[in-house]
């Protein structure tokens, strides 16, 4: 499957990206064929990757180290899964890469197989270099469904004797050095009411109406957070957001509804802000709604379950990794993004500082006719080229000791 790789860097990136795009790795599918492809490619440079399989055995992360294994190194991290194309109207086959006017189209080109392709395209150069500190590749699965797949790998890294020094997560930021992203906590509330003939409404417990009280409270708190909560003007939405997204309840017009499910989420500024916001709502509902529901029928109540969560990323702007990222990117500025990434988990699970920097724009992600500019991929290759030089001359994040 891997034919001779072209020598020219842009050709190599194109070829690798075309191959990666051709694997349908929508999150509910196995990513093992893609992982096997990468393993075979790495093996052609004498590099052995290690799989970390999920419980089903159908998906895996891949961890590979190039350079000295016994020294802390730098991680290049990306996810291999993509969002579905179902219901989207594409001009061309989403799983066949095509190029038009300097843009490469296909599902995952910007989010984020483009970054993975650039990492792989740079492997010949990485493996030729005399690295003083290693460069690690970390490719995960199930990122798009709640940053799930990277966690077992990060738990292993947290226990490793030689822990990596730092990580670059290559989500699309148009190669902006990104030092923060919001965290997220999503909760499902199932209201258990009591059915009754609607003509006898007072004898039932109306699950939909109690759910409506919760929704109103969520909205009240969202307004409060927007007007009085903490602010960070580096985000395009400068405050923590909170909303109800899904409501399902009731069976017939003439039945007092005995069930209603409500899903809501918070996206918070601080590392654990999202969870504290949703925890407070759960506590409010338990204290204020459940007792009222139980007055009529003691078995009524609300069951809460966590749907997904990931922490925010909050790197100090003066962290040596941020300074290094700016040097490698040739930029003086940094940014924060509202979308979630695995970077916050690198920090919170393994204590590995992380910065998000990758080719392409989030504006093209998850949409039909997703594309990435070839020039962005080449910028990213330049970043990795300078990272190789850094890892050849240094054993840490900063300059070598004088
Ligand atoms: Zn992504």
Short mmCIF file of C-alpha atoms and ligand atoms in Angstrom, two decimals:
data_model
loop_
_atom_site.label_atom_id
_atom_site.label_comp_id
_atom_site.label_asym_id
_atom_site.label_seq_id
_atom_site.Cartn_x
_atom_site.Cartn_y
_atom_site.Cartn_z
CA UNK A 1 0.00 0.00 0.00
CA UNK A 2 2.87 2.38 0.71
CA UNK A 3 4.55 2.97 -2.60
CA UNK A 4 7.78 4.88 -2.96
CA UNK A 5 7.43 8.20 -1.12
CA UNK A 6 8.27 11.27 -3.17
CA UNK A 7 11.35 13.19 -2.10
CA UNK A 8 9.83 16.61 -2.45
CA UNK A 9 8.18 17.76 0.79
CA UNK A 10 4.94 19.11 -0.69
CA UNK A 11 4.51 15.97 -2.80
CA UNK A 12 5.07 13.81 0.24
CA UNK A 13 2.46 15.73 2.28
CA UNK A 14 -0.07 15.46 -0.57
CA UNK A 15 0.50 11.73 -0.97
CA UNK A 16 0.27 11.00 2.76
CA UNK A 17 -2.82 13.19 3.20
CA UNK A 18 -4.52 11.50 0.24
CA UNK A 19 -3.84 8.10 1.82
CA UNK A 20 -5.04 9.20 5.30
CA UNK A 21 -8.23 10.81 3.93
CA UNK A 22 -9.11 7.58 2.11
CA UNK A 23 -9.56 5.77 5.44
CA UNK A 24 -13.12 6.34 6.67
CA UNK A 25 -12.31 6.98 10.33
CA UNK A 26 -15.59 8.59 11.39
CA UNK A 27 -15.53 8.21 15.18
CA UNK A 28 -17.94 5.24 15.32
CA UNK A 29 -15.69 3.17 13.01
CA UNK A 30 -12.48 1.28 13.63
CA UNK A 31 -9.32 3.30 13.00
CA UNK A 32 -7.10 0.21 12.93
CA UNK A 33 -6.57 0.13 9.14
CA UNK A 34 -5.28 3.72 9.34
CA UNK A 35 -3.09 2.87 12.36
CA UNK A 36 -1.67 -0.13 10.47
CA UNK A 37 -0.87 2.15 7.53
CA UNK A 38 1.04 4.57 9.80
CA UNK A 39 2.86 1.67 11.50
CA UNK A 40 3.98 0.34 8.14
CA UNK A 41 5.14 3.78 7.05
CA UNK A 42 7.10 4.33 10.29
CA UNK A 43 8.60 0.84 10.02
CA UNK A 44 10.09 1.82 6.65
CA UNK A 45 12.25 4.27 8.67
CA UNK A 46 13.02 1.69 11.36
CA UNK A 47 10.55 3.23 13.81
CA UNK A 48 8.32 0.96 15.88
CA UNK A 49 5.05 2.42 17.17
CA UNK A 50 3.14 1.11 20.15
CA UNK A 51 -0.64 0.63 20.05
CA UNK A 52 -2.85 1.43 23.03
CA UNK A 53 -6.09 -0.41 22.22
CA UNK A 54 -9.56 0.48 23.50
CA UNK A 55 -11.79 -2.08 25.28
CA UNK A 56 -13.48 -3.15 22.04
CA UNK A 57 -10.11 -3.85 20.42
CA UNK A 58 -11.37 -1.95 17.35
CA UNK A 59 -9.62 1.37 17.94
CA UNK A 60 -6.16 2.32 19.02
CA UNK A 61 -3.89 5.23 19.76
CA UNK A 62 -0.39 5.03 18.39
CA UNK A 63 2.70 6.21 20.30
CA UNK A 64 6.08 6.38 18.61
CA UNK A 65 9.41 7.79 19.74
CA UNK A 66 12.13 8.99 17.39
CA UNK A 67 15.49 9.72 19.04
CA UNK A 68 16.84 8.88 22.51
CA UNK A 69 14.17 7.03 24.52
CA UNK A 70 15.71 7.77 27.90
CA UNK A 71 15.38 11.55 27.72
CA UNK A 72 12.30 13.76 28.01
CA UNK A 73 11.17 14.91 24.60
CA UNK A 74 8.56 16.82 22.63
CA UNK A 75 5.19 15.34 21.62
CA UNK A 76 3.39 16.06 18.35
CA UNK A 77 -0.21 15.06 18.98
CA UNK A 78 -3.21 14.61 16.72
CA UNK A 79 -6.44 12.62 16.50
CA UNK A 80 -7.19 10.18 13.69
CA UNK A 81 -11.00 10.23 13.87
CA UNK A 82 -13.20 12.58 11.87
CA UNK A 83 -16.80 13.79 12.13
CA UNK A 84 -19.52 12.17 9.96
CA UNK A 85 -20.38 13.30 6.45
CA UNK A 86 -23.95 11.99 6.65
CA UNK A 87 -26.50 14.63 5.70
CA UNK A 88 -23.84 16.97 4.33
CA UNK A 89 -23.79 17.99 0.70
CA UNK A 90 -20.26 17.61 -0.69
CA UNK A 91 -19.14 18.73 -4.14
CA UNK A 92 -16.75 15.77 -4.37
CA UNK A 93 -16.18 12.44 -2.59
CA UNK A 94 -15.22 13.40 1.01
CA UNK A 95 -12.86 10.40 1.28
CA UNK A 96 -10.93 11.15 -1.92
CA UNK A 97 -8.49 14.05 -1.71
CA UNK A 98 -8.79 16.61 -4.47
CA UNK A 99 -6.87 19.84 -5.02
CA UNK A 100 -8.30 23.08 -6.39
CA UNK A 101 -6.57 26.46 -6.30
CA UNK A 102 -4.05 25.51 -3.64
CA UNK A 103 -6.71 23.97 -1.41
CA UNK A 104 -6.89 20.29 -0.50
CA UNK A 105 -10.46 19.08 -0.05
CA UNK A 106 -11.63 16.05 1.94
CA UNK A 107 -13.07 15.03 5.30
CA UNK A 108 -10.41 15.61 7.94
CA UNK A 109 -8.09 17.74 5.79
CA UNK A 110 -8.17 20.54 8.36
CA UNK A 111 -9.46 18.60 11.41
CA UNK A 112 -6.92 17.10 11.58
CA UNK A 113 -5.39 14.61 9.19
CA UNK A 114 -3.54 17.50 7.52
CA UNK A 115 -1.44 17.88 10.66
CA UNK A 116 -0.92 14.10 10.93
CA UNK A 117 0.18 14.01 7.28
CA UNK A 118 2.72 16.79 7.89
CA UNK A 119 4.11 14.98 10.97
CA UNK A 120 4.52 11.81 8.90
CA UNK A 121 5.99 13.71 5.95
CA UNK A 122 8.66 15.08 8.30
CA UNK A 123 9.59 11.63 9.68
CA UNK A 124 12.43 11.13 7.16
CA UNK A 125 13.96 14.42 8.34
CA UNK A 126 13.31 13.68 12.02
CA UNK A 127 14.88 10.23 11.76
CA UNK A 128 17.96 11.55 9.92
CA UNK A 129 18.62 14.22 12.59
CA UNK A 130 20.99 13.63 15.51
CA UNK A 131 18.40 14.37 18.16
CA UNK A 132 19.57 15.34 21.65
CA UNK A 133 15.97 15.02 22.83
CA UNK A 134 13.35 12.76 21.26
CA UNK A 135 10.31 13.71 19.22
CA UNK A 136 7.23 11.62 19.99
CA UNK A 137 4.21 11.07 17.78
CA UNK A 138 0.86 10.58 19.56
CA UNK A 139 -2.13 9.76 17.36
CA UNK A 140 -5.44 9.20 19.16
CA UNK A 141 -9.02 8.13 18.37
CA UNK A 142 -12.49 9.23 19.59
CA UNK A 143 -11.47 12.87 20.03
CA UNK A 144 -14.59 14.11 18.26
CA UNK A 145 -16.88 12.35 20.73
CA UNK A 146 -15.46 13.91 23.90
CA UNK A 147 -11.65 13.60 23.84
CA UNK A 148 -11.98 9.99 25.01
CA UNK A 149 -9.29 8.03 23.15
CA UNK A 150 -6.23 9.95 24.32
CA UNK A 151 -6.91 9.36 28.03
CA UNK A 152 -5.50 5.82 28.45
CA UNK A 153 -2.31 6.98 26.70
CA UNK A 154 -2.08 10.02 28.99
CA UNK A 155 -2.58 7.87 32.09
CA UNK A 156 0.36 5.74 30.94
CA UNK A 157 2.48 8.83 30.31
CA UNK A 158 1.68 10.16 33.80
CA UNK A 159 3.35 7.03 35.23
CA UNK A 160 6.28 6.89 32.78
CA UNK A 161 9.79 7.13 34.21
CA UNK A 162 10.81 9.48 31.43
CA UNK A 163 7.88 11.80 30.91
CA UNK A 164 7.80 14.05 27.82
CA UNK A 165 8.70 17.69 28.46
CA UNK A 166 5.90 19.25 26.46
CA UNK A 167 3.33 18.73 23.74
CA UNK A 168 2.10 20.47 20.62
CA UNK A 169 -1.50 19.59 19.74
CA UNK A 170 -1.97 20.24 16.02
CA UNK A 171 -5.63 21.25 15.90
CA UNK A 172 -6.34 23.91 13.27
CA UNK A 173 -5.28 27.35 14.58
CA UNK A 174 -3.75 28.64 11.31
CA UNK A 175 -0.40 28.09 13.08
CA UNK A 176 -1.33 30.58 15.81
CA UNK A 177 0.30 29.79 19.16
CA UNK A 178 -2.77 28.95 21.22
CA UNK A 179 -2.35 28.93 24.98
CA UNK A 180 -5.93 28.46 26.11
CA UNK A 181 -9.19 26.77 25.25
CA UNK A 182 -12.43 26.44 27.15
CA UNK A 183 -13.40 23.32 29.06
CA UNK A 184 -16.75 21.58 28.73
CA UNK A 185 -19.12 19.65 30.95
CA UNK A 186 -22.36 18.17 29.63
CA UNK A 187 -25.12 16.60 31.72
CA UNK A 188 -28.34 14.69 31.04
CA UNK A 189 -31.22 15.10 33.51
CA UNK A 190 -34.02 12.51 33.37
CA UNK A 191 -37.20 13.64 35.12
CA UNK A 192 -39.32 10.79 36.49
CA UNK A 193 -42.87 12.08 36.97
CA UNK A 194 -46.24 10.41 37.47
CA UNK A 195 -48.66 9.84 34.59
CA UNK A 196 -52.35 10.71 34.93
CA UNK A 197 -55.32 11.45 32.71
CA UNK A 198 -54.88 15.07 31.72
CA UNK A 199 -58.34 15.89 33.09
CA UNK A 200 -56.93 14.91 36.49
CA UNK A 201 -53.74 16.95 36.04
CA UNK A 202 -53.21 17.78 39.74
CA UNK A 203 -52.99 14.08 40.64
CA UNK A 204 -49.97 13.53 38.33
CA UNK A 205 -46.41 14.83 38.47
CA UNK A 206 -45.70 16.69 35.25
CA UNK A 207 -42.15 15.80 34.21
CA UNK A 208 -42.13 18.27 31.29
CA UNK A 209 -43.15 21.20 33.49
CA UNK A 210 -40.46 20.41 36.08
CA UNK A 211 -37.95 20.12 33.23
CA UNK A 212 -39.09 23.57 32.06
CA UNK A 213 -38.23 24.96 35.50
CA UNK A 214 -34.74 23.53 35.15
CA UNK A 215 -34.39 25.02 31.67
CA UNK A 216 -35.46 28.45 32.95
CA UNK A 217 -32.92 28.23 35.75
CA UNK A 218 -30.18 27.27 33.25
CA UNK A 219 -31.11 30.28 31.14
CA UNK A 220 -31.13 32.59 34.19
CA UNK A 221 -27.66 31.39 35.20
CA UNK A 222 -26.37 31.70 31.62
CA UNK A 223 -27.42 35.37 31.59
CA UNK A 224 -25.80 35.89 34.99
CA UNK A 225 -22.53 34.35 33.77
CA UNK A 226 -22.62 36.54 30.66
CA UNK A 227 -23.23 39.75 32.56
CA UNK A 228 -21.54 39.23 35.95
CA UNK A 229 -19.24 36.22 35.53
CA UNK A 230 -15.48 36.21 34.99
CA UNK A 231 -14.28 37.45 31.59
CA UNK A 232 -11.33 36.71 29.36
CA UNK A 233 -11.32 39.00 26.35
CA UNK A 234 -8.91 36.73 24.46
CA UNK A 235 -11.90 34.48 23.69
CA UNK A 236 -14.35 35.46 20.96
CA UNK A 237 -17.07 34.73 23.54
CA UNK A 238 -15.41 36.26 26.60
CA UNK A 239 -17.38 34.44 29.31
CA UNK A 240 -18.49 30.97 30.36
CA UNK A 241 -21.49 29.83 28.31
CA UNK A 242 -24.31 27.58 29.41
CA UNK A 243 -27.30 26.26 27.50
CA UNK A 244 -29.95 23.57 27.11
CA UNK A 245 -29.55 21.73 23.80
CA UNK A 246 -32.01 18.81 23.82
CA UNK A 247 -35.44 18.24 25.41
CA UNK A 248 -37.48 15.08 24.97
CA UNK A 249 -40.66 14.41 26.91
CA UNK A 250 -44.35 13.54 26.88
CA UNK A 251 -46.35 10.94 24.96
CA UNK A 252 -49.82 12.29 24.22
CA UNK A 253 -51.77 15.51 24.61
CA UNK A 254 -54.17 13.96 27.11
CA UNK A 255 -51.57 12.35 29.40
CA UNK A 256 -49.70 14.14 32.20
CA UNK A 257 -46.13 13.36 31.07
CA UNK A 258 -44.18 11.05 33.37
CA UNK A 259 -40.82 11.47 31.68
CA UNK A 260 -38.67 14.21 30.25
CA UNK A 261 -34.96 14.27 29.45
CA UNK A 262 -32.97 17.48 29.25
CA UNK A 263 -29.38 17.80 28.05
CA UNK A 264 -27.33 20.86 28.92
CA UNK A 265 -23.70 21.92 28.74
CA UNK A 266 -21.35 24.53 30.14
CA UNK A 267 -18.19 25.71 28.39
CA UNK A 268 -16.09 27.37 31.03
CA UNK A 269 -13.12 29.71 31.14
CA UNK A 270 -11.29 28.26 34.13
CA UNK A 271 -9.84 24.75 34.23
CA UNK A 272 -12.73 23.24 36.23
CA UNK A 273 -15.26 26.04 35.79
CA UNK A 274 -17.59 24.02 33.51
CA UNK A 275 -18.02 21.26 36.05
CA UNK A 276 -18.62 23.63 38.95
CA UNK A 277 -21.31 25.41 36.91
CA UNK A 278 -23.17 22.18 36.05
CA UNK A 279 -22.63 20.77 39.58
CA UNK A 280 -24.34 23.88 40.99
CA UNK A 281 -27.32 23.35 38.67
CA UNK A 282 -27.63 19.70 39.72
CA UNK A 283 -27.51 20.78 43.38
CA UNK A 284 -30.15 23.47 42.75
CA UNK A 285 -32.51 20.98 41.05
CA UNK A 286 -32.01 18.40 43.77
CA UNK A 287 -32.79 20.96 46.48
CA UNK A 288 -35.62 22.80 44.74
CA UNK A 289 -37.37 20.54 42.22
CA UNK A 290 -37.13 17.03 43.64
CA UNK A 291 -38.86 17.80 46.97
CA UNK A 292 -41.78 19.37 45.11
CA UNK A 293 -42.06 16.34 42.78
CA UNK A 294 -41.99 13.96 45.74
CA UNK A 295 -44.79 15.72 47.59
CA UNK A 296 -47.25 13.99 45.25
CA UNK A 297 -45.35 10.73 44.73
CA UNK A 298 -42.19 9.76 46.68
CA UNK A 299 -40.78 7.73 43.76
CA UNK A 300 -40.61 10.75 41.48
CA UNK A 301 -37.34 12.58 41.04
CA UNK A 302 -34.46 13.40 38.72
CA UNK A 303 -31.56 11.19 37.60
CA UNK A 304 -28.44 13.03 36.48
CA UNK A 305 -25.67 11.59 34.35
CA UNK A 306 -22.50 13.08 32.93
CA UNK A 307 -22.47 12.92 29.11
CA UNK A 308 -18.95 14.21 28.55
CA UNK A 309 -16.34 16.44 30.04
CA UNK A 310 -12.89 17.79 29.36
CA UNK A 311 -10.91 20.46 31.19
CA UNK A 312 -9.92 23.84 29.84
CA UNK A 313 -6.36 24.65 28.81
CA UNK A 314 -4.76 27.58 30.60
CA UNK A 315 -1.07 27.98 29.87
CA UNK A 316 0.66 30.99 31.40
CA UNK A 317 1.73 33.33 28.55
CA UNK A 318 5.26 33.46 30.00
CA UNK A 319 5.69 29.66 30.14
CA UNK A 320 8.91 28.56 28.42
CA UNK A 321 6.88 26.27 26.11
CA UNK A 322 4.86 29.26 24.90
CA UNK A 323 8.09 31.17 24.24
CA UNK A 324 9.52 28.18 22.36
CA UNK A 325 6.32 27.78 20.31
CA UNK A 326 6.53 31.45 19.28
CA UNK A 327 10.17 31.04 18.25
CA UNK A 328 9.36 27.95 16.18
CA UNK A 329 6.29 29.56 14.62
CA UNK A 330 8.07 32.88 13.99
CA UNK A 331 5.32 34.80 15.79
CA UNK A 332 5.18 37.15 18.76
CA UNK A 333 1.49 36.85 19.56
CA UNK A 334 -0.63 34.15 21.14
CA UNK A 335 -4.32 33.33 21.08
CA UNK A 336 -7.10 31.41 22.82
CA UNK A 337 -9.81 29.36 21.10
CA UNK A 338 -13.32 28.47 22.19
CA UNK A 339 -13.32 24.92 20.77
CA UNK A 340 -12.08 22.03 22.88
CA UNK A 341 -8.91 20.00 22.27
CA UNK A 342 -6.90 17.26 23.94
CA UNK A 343 -4.37 19.85 25.17
CA UNK A 344 -6.15 20.49 28.50
CA UNK A 345 -6.01 16.73 29.18
CA UNK A 346 -2.25 16.56 28.54
CA UNK A 347 -1.86 19.09 31.36
CA UNK A 348 -4.50 17.72 33.74
CA UNK A 349 -3.90 13.96 33.38
CA UNK A 350 -0.15 13.77 32.76
CA UNK A 351 1.16 17.15 33.90
CA UNK A 352 2.67 17.73 30.44
CA UNK A 353 2.47 21.39 29.39
CA UNK A 354 0.74 21.79 26.02
CA UNK A 355 0.15 24.40 23.37
CA UNK A 356 -2.31 24.09 20.47
CA UNK A 357 -0.82 24.95 17.10
CA UNK A 358 -1.76 23.45 13.77
CA UNK A 359 -2.46 24.13 10.11
CA UNK A 360 -5.84 25.13 8.69
CA UNK A 361 -8.81 26.95 10.13
CA UNK A 362 -11.51 25.68 12.47
CA UNK A 363 -13.94 27.61 10.22
CA UNK A 364 -13.61 24.78 7.67
CA UNK A 365 -13.87 21.96 10.22
CA UNK A 366 -16.93 19.69 10.46
CA UNK A 367 -18.45 21.23 7.30
CA UNK A 368 -19.09 19.94 3.78
CA UNK A 369 -16.22 20.67 1.38
CA UNK A 370 -13.76 20.81 4.29
CA UNK A 371 -10.36 21.94 3.03
CA UNK A 372 -6.90 22.99 4.11
CA UNK A 373 -4.56 25.28 2.21
CA UNK A 374 -1.37 23.57 1.04
CA UNK A 375 0.52 26.70 2.18
CA UNK A 376 -0.73 26.07 5.75
CA UNK A 377 0.61 22.51 5.64
CA UNK A 378 3.97 23.80 4.40
CA UNK A 379 4.04 26.38 7.23
CA UNK A 380 3.46 23.54 9.65
CA UNK A 381 6.29 21.56 8.05
CA UNK A 382 8.53 24.60 8.60
CA UNK A 383 7.50 24.64 12.26
CA UNK A 384 8.47 20.97 12.63
CA UNK A 385 11.73 21.58 10.74
CA UNK A 386 12.65 24.24 13.33
CA UNK A 387 11.51 21.89 16.12
CA UNK A 388 13.93 19.26 14.77
CA UNK A 389 16.74 21.84 14.89
CA UNK A 390 15.75 22.74 18.45
CA UNK A 391 15.75 19.09 19.53
CA UNK A 392 19.13 18.57 17.87
CA UNK A 393 20.75 21.44 19.79
CA UNK A 394 18.87 21.33 23.10
CA UNK A 395 17.78 19.00 25.83
CA UNK A 396 15.10 21.25 27.25
CA UNK A 397 12.54 23.89 26.30
CA UNK A 398 14.91 26.84 26.53
CA UNK A 399 18.38 27.58 25.19
CA UNK A 400 21.21 25.19 26.03
CA UNK A 401 23.09 26.09 29.26
CA UNK A 402 26.11 28.32 28.60
ZN1 LIG B 1 -10.00 18.11 15.90
#
